[in-house]
PDB file of C-alpha atoms in Angstrom:
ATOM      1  CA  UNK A 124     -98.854  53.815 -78.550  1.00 90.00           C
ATOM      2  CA  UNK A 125     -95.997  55.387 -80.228  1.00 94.00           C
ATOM      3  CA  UNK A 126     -96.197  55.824 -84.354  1.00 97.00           C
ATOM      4  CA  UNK A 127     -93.924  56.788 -86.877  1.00 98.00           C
ATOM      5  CA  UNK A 128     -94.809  58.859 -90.439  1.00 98.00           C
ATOM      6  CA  UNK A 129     -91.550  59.483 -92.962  1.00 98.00           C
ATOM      7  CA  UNK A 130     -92.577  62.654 -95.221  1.00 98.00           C
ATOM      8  CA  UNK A 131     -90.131  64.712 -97.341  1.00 97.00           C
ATOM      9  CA  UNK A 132     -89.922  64.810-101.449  1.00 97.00           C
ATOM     10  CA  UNK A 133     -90.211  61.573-103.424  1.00 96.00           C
ATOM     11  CA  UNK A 134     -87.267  62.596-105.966  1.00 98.00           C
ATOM     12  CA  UNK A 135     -83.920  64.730-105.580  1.00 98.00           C
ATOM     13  CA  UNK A 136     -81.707  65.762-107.879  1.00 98.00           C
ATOM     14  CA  UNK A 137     -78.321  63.701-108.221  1.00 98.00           C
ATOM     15  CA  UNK A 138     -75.785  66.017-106.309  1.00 98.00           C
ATOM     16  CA  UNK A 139     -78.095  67.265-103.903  1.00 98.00           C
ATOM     17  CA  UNK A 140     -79.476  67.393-100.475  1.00 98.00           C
ATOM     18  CA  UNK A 141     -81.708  64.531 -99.384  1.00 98.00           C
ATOM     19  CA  UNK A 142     -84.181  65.470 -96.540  1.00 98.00           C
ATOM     20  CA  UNK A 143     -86.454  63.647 -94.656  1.00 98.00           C
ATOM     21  CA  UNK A 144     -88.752  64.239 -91.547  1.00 98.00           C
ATOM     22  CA  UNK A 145     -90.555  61.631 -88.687  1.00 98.00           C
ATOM     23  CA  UNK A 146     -93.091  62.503 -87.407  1.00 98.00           C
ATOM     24  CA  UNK A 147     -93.848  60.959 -83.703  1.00 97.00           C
ATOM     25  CA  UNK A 148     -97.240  60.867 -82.627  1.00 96.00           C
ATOM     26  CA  UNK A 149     -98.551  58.637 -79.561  1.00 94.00           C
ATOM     27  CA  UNK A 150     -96.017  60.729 -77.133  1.00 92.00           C
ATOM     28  CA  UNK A 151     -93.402  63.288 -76.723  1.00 91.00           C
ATOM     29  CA  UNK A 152     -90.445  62.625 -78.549  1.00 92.00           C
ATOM     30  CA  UNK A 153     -88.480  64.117 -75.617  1.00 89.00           C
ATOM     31  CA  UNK A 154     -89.953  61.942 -72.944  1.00 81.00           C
ATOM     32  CA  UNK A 155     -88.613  58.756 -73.763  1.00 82.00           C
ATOM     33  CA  UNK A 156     -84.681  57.409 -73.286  1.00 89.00           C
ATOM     34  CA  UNK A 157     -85.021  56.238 -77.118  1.00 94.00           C
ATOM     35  CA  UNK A 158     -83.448  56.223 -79.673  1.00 95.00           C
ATOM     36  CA  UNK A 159     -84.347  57.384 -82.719  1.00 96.00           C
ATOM     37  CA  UNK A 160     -83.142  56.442 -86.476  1.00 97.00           C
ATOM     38  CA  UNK A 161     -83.583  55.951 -90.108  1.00 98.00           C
ATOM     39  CA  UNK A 162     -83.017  52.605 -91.948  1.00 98.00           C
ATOM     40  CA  UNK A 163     -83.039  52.284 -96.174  1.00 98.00           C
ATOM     41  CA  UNK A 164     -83.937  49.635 -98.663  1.00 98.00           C
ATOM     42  CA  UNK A 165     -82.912  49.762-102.287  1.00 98.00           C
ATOM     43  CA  UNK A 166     -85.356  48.637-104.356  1.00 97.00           C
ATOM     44  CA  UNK A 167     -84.945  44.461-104.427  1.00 97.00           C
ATOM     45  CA  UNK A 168     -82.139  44.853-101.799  1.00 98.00           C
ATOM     46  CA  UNK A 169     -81.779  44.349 -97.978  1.00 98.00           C
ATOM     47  CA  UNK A 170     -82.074  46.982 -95.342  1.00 98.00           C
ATOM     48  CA  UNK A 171     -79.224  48.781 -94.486  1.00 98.00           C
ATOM     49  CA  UNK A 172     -78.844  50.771 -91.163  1.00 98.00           C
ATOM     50  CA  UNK A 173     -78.293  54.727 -91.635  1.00 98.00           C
ATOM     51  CA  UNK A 174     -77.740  55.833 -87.938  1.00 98.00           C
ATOM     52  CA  UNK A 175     -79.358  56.931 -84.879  1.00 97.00           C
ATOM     53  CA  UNK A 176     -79.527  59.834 -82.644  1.00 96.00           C
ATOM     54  CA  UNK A 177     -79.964  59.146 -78.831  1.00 92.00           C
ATOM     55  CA  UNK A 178     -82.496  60.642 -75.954  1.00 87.00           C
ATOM     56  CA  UNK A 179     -79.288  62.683 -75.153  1.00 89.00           C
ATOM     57  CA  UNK A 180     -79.334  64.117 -78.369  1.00 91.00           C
ATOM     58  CA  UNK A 181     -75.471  61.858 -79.261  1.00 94.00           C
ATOM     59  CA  UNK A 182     -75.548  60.650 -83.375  1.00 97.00           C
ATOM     60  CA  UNK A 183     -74.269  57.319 -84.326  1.00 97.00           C
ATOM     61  CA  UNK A 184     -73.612  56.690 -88.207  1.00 97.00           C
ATOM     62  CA  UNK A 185     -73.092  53.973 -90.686  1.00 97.00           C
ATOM     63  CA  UNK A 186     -69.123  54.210 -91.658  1.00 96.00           C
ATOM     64  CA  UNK A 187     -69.883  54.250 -95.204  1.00 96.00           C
ATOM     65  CA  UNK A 188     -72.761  57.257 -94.975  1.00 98.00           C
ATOM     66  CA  UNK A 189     -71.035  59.411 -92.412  1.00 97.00           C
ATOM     67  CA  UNK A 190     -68.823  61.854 -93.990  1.00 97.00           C
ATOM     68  CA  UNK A 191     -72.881  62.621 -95.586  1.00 98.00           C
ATOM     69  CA  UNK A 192     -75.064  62.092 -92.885  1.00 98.00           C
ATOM     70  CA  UNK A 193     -76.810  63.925 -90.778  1.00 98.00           C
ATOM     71  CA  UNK A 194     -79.715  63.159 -88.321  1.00 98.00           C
ATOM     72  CA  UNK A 195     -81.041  65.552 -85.619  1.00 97.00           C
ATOM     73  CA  UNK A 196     -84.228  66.369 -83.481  1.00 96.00           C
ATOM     74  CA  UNK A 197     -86.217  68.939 -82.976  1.00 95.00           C
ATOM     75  CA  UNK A 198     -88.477  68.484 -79.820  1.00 94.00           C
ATOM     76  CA  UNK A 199     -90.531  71.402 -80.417  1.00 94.00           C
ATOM     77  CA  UNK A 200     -92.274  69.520 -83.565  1.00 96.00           C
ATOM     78  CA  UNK A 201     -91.731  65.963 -81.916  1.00 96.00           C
ATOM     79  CA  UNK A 202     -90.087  65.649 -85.519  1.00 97.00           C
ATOM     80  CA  UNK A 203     -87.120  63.796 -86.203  1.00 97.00           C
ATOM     81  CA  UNK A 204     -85.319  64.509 -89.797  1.00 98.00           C
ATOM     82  CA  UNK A 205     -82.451  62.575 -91.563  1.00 98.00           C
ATOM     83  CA  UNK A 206     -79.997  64.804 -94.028  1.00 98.00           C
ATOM     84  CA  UNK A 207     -78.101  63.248 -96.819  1.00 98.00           C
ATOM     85  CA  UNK A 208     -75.487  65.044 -98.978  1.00 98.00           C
ATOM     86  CA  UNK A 209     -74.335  64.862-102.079  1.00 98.00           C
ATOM     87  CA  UNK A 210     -76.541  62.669-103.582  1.00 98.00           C
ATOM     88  CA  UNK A 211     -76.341  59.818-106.195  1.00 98.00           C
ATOM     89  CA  UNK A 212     -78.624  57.216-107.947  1.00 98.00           C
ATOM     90  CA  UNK A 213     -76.976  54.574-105.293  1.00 98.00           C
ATOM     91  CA  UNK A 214     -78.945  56.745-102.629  1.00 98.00           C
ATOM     92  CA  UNK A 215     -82.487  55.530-104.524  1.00 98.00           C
ATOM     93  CA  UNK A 216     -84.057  53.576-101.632  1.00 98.00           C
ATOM     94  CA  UNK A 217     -87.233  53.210 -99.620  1.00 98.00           C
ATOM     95  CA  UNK A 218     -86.201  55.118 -95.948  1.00 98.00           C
ATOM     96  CA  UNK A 219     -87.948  53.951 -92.845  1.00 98.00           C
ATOM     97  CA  UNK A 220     -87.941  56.010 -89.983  1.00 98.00           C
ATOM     98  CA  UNK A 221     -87.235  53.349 -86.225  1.00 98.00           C
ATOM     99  CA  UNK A 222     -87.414  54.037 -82.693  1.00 96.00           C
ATOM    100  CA  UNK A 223     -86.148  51.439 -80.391  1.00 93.00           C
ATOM    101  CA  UNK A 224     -84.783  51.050 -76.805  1.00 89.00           C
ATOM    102  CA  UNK A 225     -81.780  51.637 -75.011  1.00 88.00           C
ATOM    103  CA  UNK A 226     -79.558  48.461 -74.710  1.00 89.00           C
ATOM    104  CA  UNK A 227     -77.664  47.235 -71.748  1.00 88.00           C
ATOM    105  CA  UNK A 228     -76.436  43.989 -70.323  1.00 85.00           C
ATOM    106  CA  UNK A 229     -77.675  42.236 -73.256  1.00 85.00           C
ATOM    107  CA  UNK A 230     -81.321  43.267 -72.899  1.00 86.00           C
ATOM    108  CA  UNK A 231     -82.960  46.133 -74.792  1.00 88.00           C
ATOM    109  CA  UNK A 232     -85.476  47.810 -73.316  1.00 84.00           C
ATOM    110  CA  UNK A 233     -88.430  47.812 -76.334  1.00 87.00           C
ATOM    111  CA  UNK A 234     -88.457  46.398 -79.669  1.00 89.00           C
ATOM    112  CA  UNK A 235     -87.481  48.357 -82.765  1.00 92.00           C
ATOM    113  CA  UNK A 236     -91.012  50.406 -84.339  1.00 96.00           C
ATOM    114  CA  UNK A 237     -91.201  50.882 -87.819  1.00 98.00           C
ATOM    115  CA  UNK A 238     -92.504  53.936 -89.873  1.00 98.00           C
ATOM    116  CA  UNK A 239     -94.557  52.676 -93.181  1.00 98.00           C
ATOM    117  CA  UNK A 240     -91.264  53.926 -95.541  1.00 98.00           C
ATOM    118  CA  UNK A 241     -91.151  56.304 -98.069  1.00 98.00           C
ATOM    119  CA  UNK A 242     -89.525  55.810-101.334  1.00 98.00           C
ATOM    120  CA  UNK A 243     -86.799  58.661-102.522  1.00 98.00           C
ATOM    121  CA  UNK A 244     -85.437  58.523-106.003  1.00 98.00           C
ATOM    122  CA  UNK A 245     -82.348  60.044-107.288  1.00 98.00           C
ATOM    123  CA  UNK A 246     -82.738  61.194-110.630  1.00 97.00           C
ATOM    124  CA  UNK A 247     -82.127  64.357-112.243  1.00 96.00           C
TER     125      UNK A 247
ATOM    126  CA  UNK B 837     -64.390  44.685 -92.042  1.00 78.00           C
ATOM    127  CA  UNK B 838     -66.894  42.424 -90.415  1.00 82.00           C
ATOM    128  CA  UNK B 839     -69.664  40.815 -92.304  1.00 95.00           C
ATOM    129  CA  UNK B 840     -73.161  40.460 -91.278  1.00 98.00           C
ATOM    130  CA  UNK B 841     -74.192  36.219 -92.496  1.00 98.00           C
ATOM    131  CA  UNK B 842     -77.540  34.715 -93.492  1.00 98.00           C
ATOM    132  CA  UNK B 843     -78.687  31.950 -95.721  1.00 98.00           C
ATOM    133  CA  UNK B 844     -79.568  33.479 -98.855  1.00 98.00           C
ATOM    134  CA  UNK B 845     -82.759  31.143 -98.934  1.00 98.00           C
ATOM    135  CA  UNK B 846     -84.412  28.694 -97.337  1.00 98.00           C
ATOM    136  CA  UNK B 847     -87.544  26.384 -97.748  1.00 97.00           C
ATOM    137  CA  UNK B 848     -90.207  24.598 -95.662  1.00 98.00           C
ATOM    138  CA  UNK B 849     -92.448  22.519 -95.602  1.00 98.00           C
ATOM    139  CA  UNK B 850     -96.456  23.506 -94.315  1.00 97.00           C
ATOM    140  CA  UNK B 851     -96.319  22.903 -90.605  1.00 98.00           C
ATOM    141  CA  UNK B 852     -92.316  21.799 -90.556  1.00 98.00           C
ATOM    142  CA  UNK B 853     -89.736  23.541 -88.558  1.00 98.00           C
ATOM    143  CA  UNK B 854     -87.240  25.978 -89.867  1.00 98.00           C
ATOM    144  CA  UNK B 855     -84.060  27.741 -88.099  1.00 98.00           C
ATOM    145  CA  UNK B 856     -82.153  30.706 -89.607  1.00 98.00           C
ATOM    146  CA  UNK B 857     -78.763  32.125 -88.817  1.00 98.00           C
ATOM    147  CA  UNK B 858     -77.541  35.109 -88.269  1.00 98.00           C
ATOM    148  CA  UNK B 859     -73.602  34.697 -88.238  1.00 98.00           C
ATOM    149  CA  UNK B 860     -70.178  36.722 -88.301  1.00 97.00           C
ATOM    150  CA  UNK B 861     -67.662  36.353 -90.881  1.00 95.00           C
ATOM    151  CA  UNK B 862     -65.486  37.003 -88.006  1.00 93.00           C
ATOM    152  CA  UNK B 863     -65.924  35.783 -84.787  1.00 94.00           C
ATOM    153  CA  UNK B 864     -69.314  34.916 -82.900  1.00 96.00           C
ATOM    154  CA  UNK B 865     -72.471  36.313 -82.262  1.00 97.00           C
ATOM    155  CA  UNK B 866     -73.523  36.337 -78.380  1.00 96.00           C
ATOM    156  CA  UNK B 867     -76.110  38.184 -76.303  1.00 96.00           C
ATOM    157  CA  UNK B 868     -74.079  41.272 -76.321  1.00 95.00           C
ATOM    158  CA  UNK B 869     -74.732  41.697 -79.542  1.00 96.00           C
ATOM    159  CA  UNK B 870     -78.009  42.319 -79.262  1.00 96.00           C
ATOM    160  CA  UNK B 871     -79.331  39.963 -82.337  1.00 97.00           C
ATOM    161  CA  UNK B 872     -83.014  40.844 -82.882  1.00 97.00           C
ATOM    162  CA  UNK B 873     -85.022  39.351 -86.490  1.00 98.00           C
ATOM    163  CA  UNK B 874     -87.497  41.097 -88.414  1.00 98.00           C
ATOM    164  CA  UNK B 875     -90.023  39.839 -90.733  1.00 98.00           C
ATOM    165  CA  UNK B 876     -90.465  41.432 -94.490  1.00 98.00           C
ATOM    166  CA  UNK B 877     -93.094  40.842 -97.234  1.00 97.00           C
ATOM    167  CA  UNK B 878     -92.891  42.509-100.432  1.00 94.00           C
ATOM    168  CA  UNK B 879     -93.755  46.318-100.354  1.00 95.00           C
ATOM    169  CA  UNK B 880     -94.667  46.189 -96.571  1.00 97.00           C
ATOM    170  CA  UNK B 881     -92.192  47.591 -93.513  1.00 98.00           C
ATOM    171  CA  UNK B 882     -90.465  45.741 -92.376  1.00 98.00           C
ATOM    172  CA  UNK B 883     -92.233  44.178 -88.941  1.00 97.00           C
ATOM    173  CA  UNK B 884     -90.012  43.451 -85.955  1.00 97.00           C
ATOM    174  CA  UNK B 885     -90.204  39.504 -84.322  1.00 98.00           C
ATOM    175  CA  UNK B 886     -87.466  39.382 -81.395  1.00 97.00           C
ATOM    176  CA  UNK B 887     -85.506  41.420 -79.654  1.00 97.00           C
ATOM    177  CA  UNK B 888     -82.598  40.918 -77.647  1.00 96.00           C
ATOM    178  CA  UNK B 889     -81.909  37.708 -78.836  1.00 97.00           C
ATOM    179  CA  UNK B 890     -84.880  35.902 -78.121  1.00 97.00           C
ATOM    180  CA  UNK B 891     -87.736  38.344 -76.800  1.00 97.00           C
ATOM    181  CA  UNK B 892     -90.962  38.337 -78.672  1.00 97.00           C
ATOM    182  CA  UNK B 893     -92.250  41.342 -79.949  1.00 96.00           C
ATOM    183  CA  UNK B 894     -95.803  42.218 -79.112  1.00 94.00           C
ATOM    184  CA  UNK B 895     -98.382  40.454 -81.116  1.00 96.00           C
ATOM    185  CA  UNK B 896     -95.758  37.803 -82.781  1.00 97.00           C
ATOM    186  CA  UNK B 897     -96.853  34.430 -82.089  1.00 97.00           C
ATOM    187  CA  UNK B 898     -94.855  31.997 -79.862  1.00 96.00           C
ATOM    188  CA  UNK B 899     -93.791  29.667 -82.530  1.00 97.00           C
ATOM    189  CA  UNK B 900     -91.407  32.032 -83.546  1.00 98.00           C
ATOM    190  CA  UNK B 901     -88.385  32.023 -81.232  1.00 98.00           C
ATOM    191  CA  UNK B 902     -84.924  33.515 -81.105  1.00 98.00           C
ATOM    192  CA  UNK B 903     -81.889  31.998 -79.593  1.00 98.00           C
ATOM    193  CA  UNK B 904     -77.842  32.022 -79.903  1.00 98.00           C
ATOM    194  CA  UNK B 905     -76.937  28.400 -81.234  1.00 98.00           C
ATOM    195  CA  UNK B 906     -73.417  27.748 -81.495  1.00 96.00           C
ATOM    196  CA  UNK B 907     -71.433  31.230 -82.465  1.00 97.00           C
ATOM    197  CA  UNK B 908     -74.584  32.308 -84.568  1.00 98.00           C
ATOM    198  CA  UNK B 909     -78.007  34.076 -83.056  1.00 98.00           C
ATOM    199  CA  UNK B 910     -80.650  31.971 -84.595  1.00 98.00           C
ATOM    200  CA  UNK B 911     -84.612  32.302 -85.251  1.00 98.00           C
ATOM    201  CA  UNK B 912     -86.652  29.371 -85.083  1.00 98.00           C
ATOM    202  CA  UNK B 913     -90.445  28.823 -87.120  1.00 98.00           C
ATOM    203  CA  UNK B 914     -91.830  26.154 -85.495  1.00 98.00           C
ATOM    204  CA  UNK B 915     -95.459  24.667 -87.747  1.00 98.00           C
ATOM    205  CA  UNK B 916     -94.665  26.978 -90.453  1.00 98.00           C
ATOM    206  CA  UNK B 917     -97.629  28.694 -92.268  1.00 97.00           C
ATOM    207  CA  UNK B 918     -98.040  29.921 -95.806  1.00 97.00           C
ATOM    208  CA  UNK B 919     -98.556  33.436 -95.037  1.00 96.00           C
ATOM    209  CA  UNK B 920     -94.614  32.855 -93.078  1.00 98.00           C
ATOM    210  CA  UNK B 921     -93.141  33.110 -96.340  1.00 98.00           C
ATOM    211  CA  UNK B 922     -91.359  36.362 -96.680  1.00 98.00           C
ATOM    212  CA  UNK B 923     -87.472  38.225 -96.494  1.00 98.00           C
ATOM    213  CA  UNK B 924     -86.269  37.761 -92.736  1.00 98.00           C
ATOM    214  CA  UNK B 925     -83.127  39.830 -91.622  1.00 98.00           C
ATOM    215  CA  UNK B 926     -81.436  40.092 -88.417  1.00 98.00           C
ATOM    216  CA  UNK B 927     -79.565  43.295 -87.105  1.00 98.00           C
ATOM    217  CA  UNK B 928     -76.354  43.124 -84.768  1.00 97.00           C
ATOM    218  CA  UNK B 929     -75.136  45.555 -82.762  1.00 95.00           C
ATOM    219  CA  UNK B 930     -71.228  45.816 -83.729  1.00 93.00           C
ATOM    220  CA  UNK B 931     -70.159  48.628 -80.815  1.00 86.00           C
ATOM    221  CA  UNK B 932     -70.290  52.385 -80.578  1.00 88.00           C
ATOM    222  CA  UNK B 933     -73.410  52.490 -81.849  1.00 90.00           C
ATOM    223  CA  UNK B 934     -73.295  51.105 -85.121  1.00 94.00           C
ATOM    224  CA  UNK B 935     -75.449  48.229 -85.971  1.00 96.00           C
ATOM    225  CA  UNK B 936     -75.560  46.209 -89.363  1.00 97.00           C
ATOM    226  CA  UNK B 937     -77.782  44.084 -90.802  1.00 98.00           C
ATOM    227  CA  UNK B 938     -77.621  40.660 -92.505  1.00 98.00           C
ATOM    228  CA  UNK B 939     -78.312  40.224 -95.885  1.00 98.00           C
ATOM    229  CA  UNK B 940     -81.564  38.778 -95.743  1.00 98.00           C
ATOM    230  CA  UNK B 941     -82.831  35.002 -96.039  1.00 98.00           C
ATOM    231  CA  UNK B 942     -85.948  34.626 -98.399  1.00 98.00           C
ATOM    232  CA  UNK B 943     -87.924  32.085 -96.785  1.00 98.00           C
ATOM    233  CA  UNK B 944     -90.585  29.923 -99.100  1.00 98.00           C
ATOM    234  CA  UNK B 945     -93.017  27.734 -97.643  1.00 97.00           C
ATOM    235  CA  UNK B 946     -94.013  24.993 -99.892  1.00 93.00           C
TER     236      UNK B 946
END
């Protein structure tokens, strides 16, 4: 049974680098055709997709994040980690870290897992 | 750009039968878009119901059911309970690997 665990600092300095890790446990992050991502929730807002990377190691961003995001793997760890530039207060948000399926033909092949979150706050 | 829609809120009654949208300000949602509906209470992760438009996640009870009804996917609470009453959103996939979610319909059961 696959888990998730977000770590990484709880505040960062307006301006900076925002960096987060997943940890997989249950499996090898590098044995699944998954893909792996990170998802955010402003305090009292909705959840807004960040991006993804794939099994075959291609990154898919949000428009609006990706001139600032970065997410990448690193299979030795079974980690995942999610970069964010350039910081701001607008970048104050819970983060979850998500693994879901691959999608074809209108049928993905497992439903999206959650991490528990961890809250980042922007603030110098 | 294309906007993700959901009702804001919606109410129901113990045991009644409630069905949210999940639509496009442009054009309509169909299987391809991979709808799938996750539940949300306050400080909690969010908890996924259905994928792929109307497959149950593991665990989630069957009287909550996803379909595509009209040019919106839709999820369906059939008997509603109390502890039901939380934030649902639904996530599209738009193409090239970009998904977007809805804005979120606060559901209260009363």
């Amino acid at each position: 049974q696959l888990q998730l665990q977000e770590s990484g600092p709880g505040l960062v300095k307006p301006s900076e680098t925002l960096s987060l890790t997943c940890t997989v446990s249950g499996g090898s992050i590098s044995s699944y055709s998954y893909y792996w991502g990170w998802i955010r929730q402003p305090p009292g807002k909705g959840l807004e997709w960040i991006g993804s990377i794939s099994y075959s190691g291609s990154t898919y961003y949000n428009p609006s994040l990706k001139s600032r995001v970065t997410i990448s793997v690193d299979t030795s760890k079974n980690q995942f980690s999610l970069q964010l530039s350039s910081v701001t207060a607008a970048d104050t948000a819970v983060y979850f870290c998500t693994v879901r399926g691959g999608c074809s033909g209108g049928n993905c092949s497992r439903a999206r897992l959650w991490g528990q979150g961890t809250l980042v706050t922007v603030s110098s | 750009q294309t906007v993700v829609t959901q009702e804001p809120s919606f109410s129901v009654s113990p045991g009644g039968t409630v069905t949210l949208t999940c639509g496009l300000t442009s054009g309509s949602v169909s299987t391809t878009f991979y709808p799938s509906w996750y539940q949300q209470t306050p400080g909690q992760a969010p908890r996924t119901l259905i994928y792929s438009t109307n497959t149950r996640s593991s665990g989630v009870p069957d009287r909550f059911s996803g379909s595509i009804l009209g040019n919106k996917a839709a999820l369906t609470i059939t008997g509603a309970q109390a502890d039901d009453e939380s934030d649902y959103y639904c996530l599209l996939y738009m193409s090239s690997g970009i998904w977007v979610f809805g804005g979120g319909t606060k559901l209260t059961v009363l």
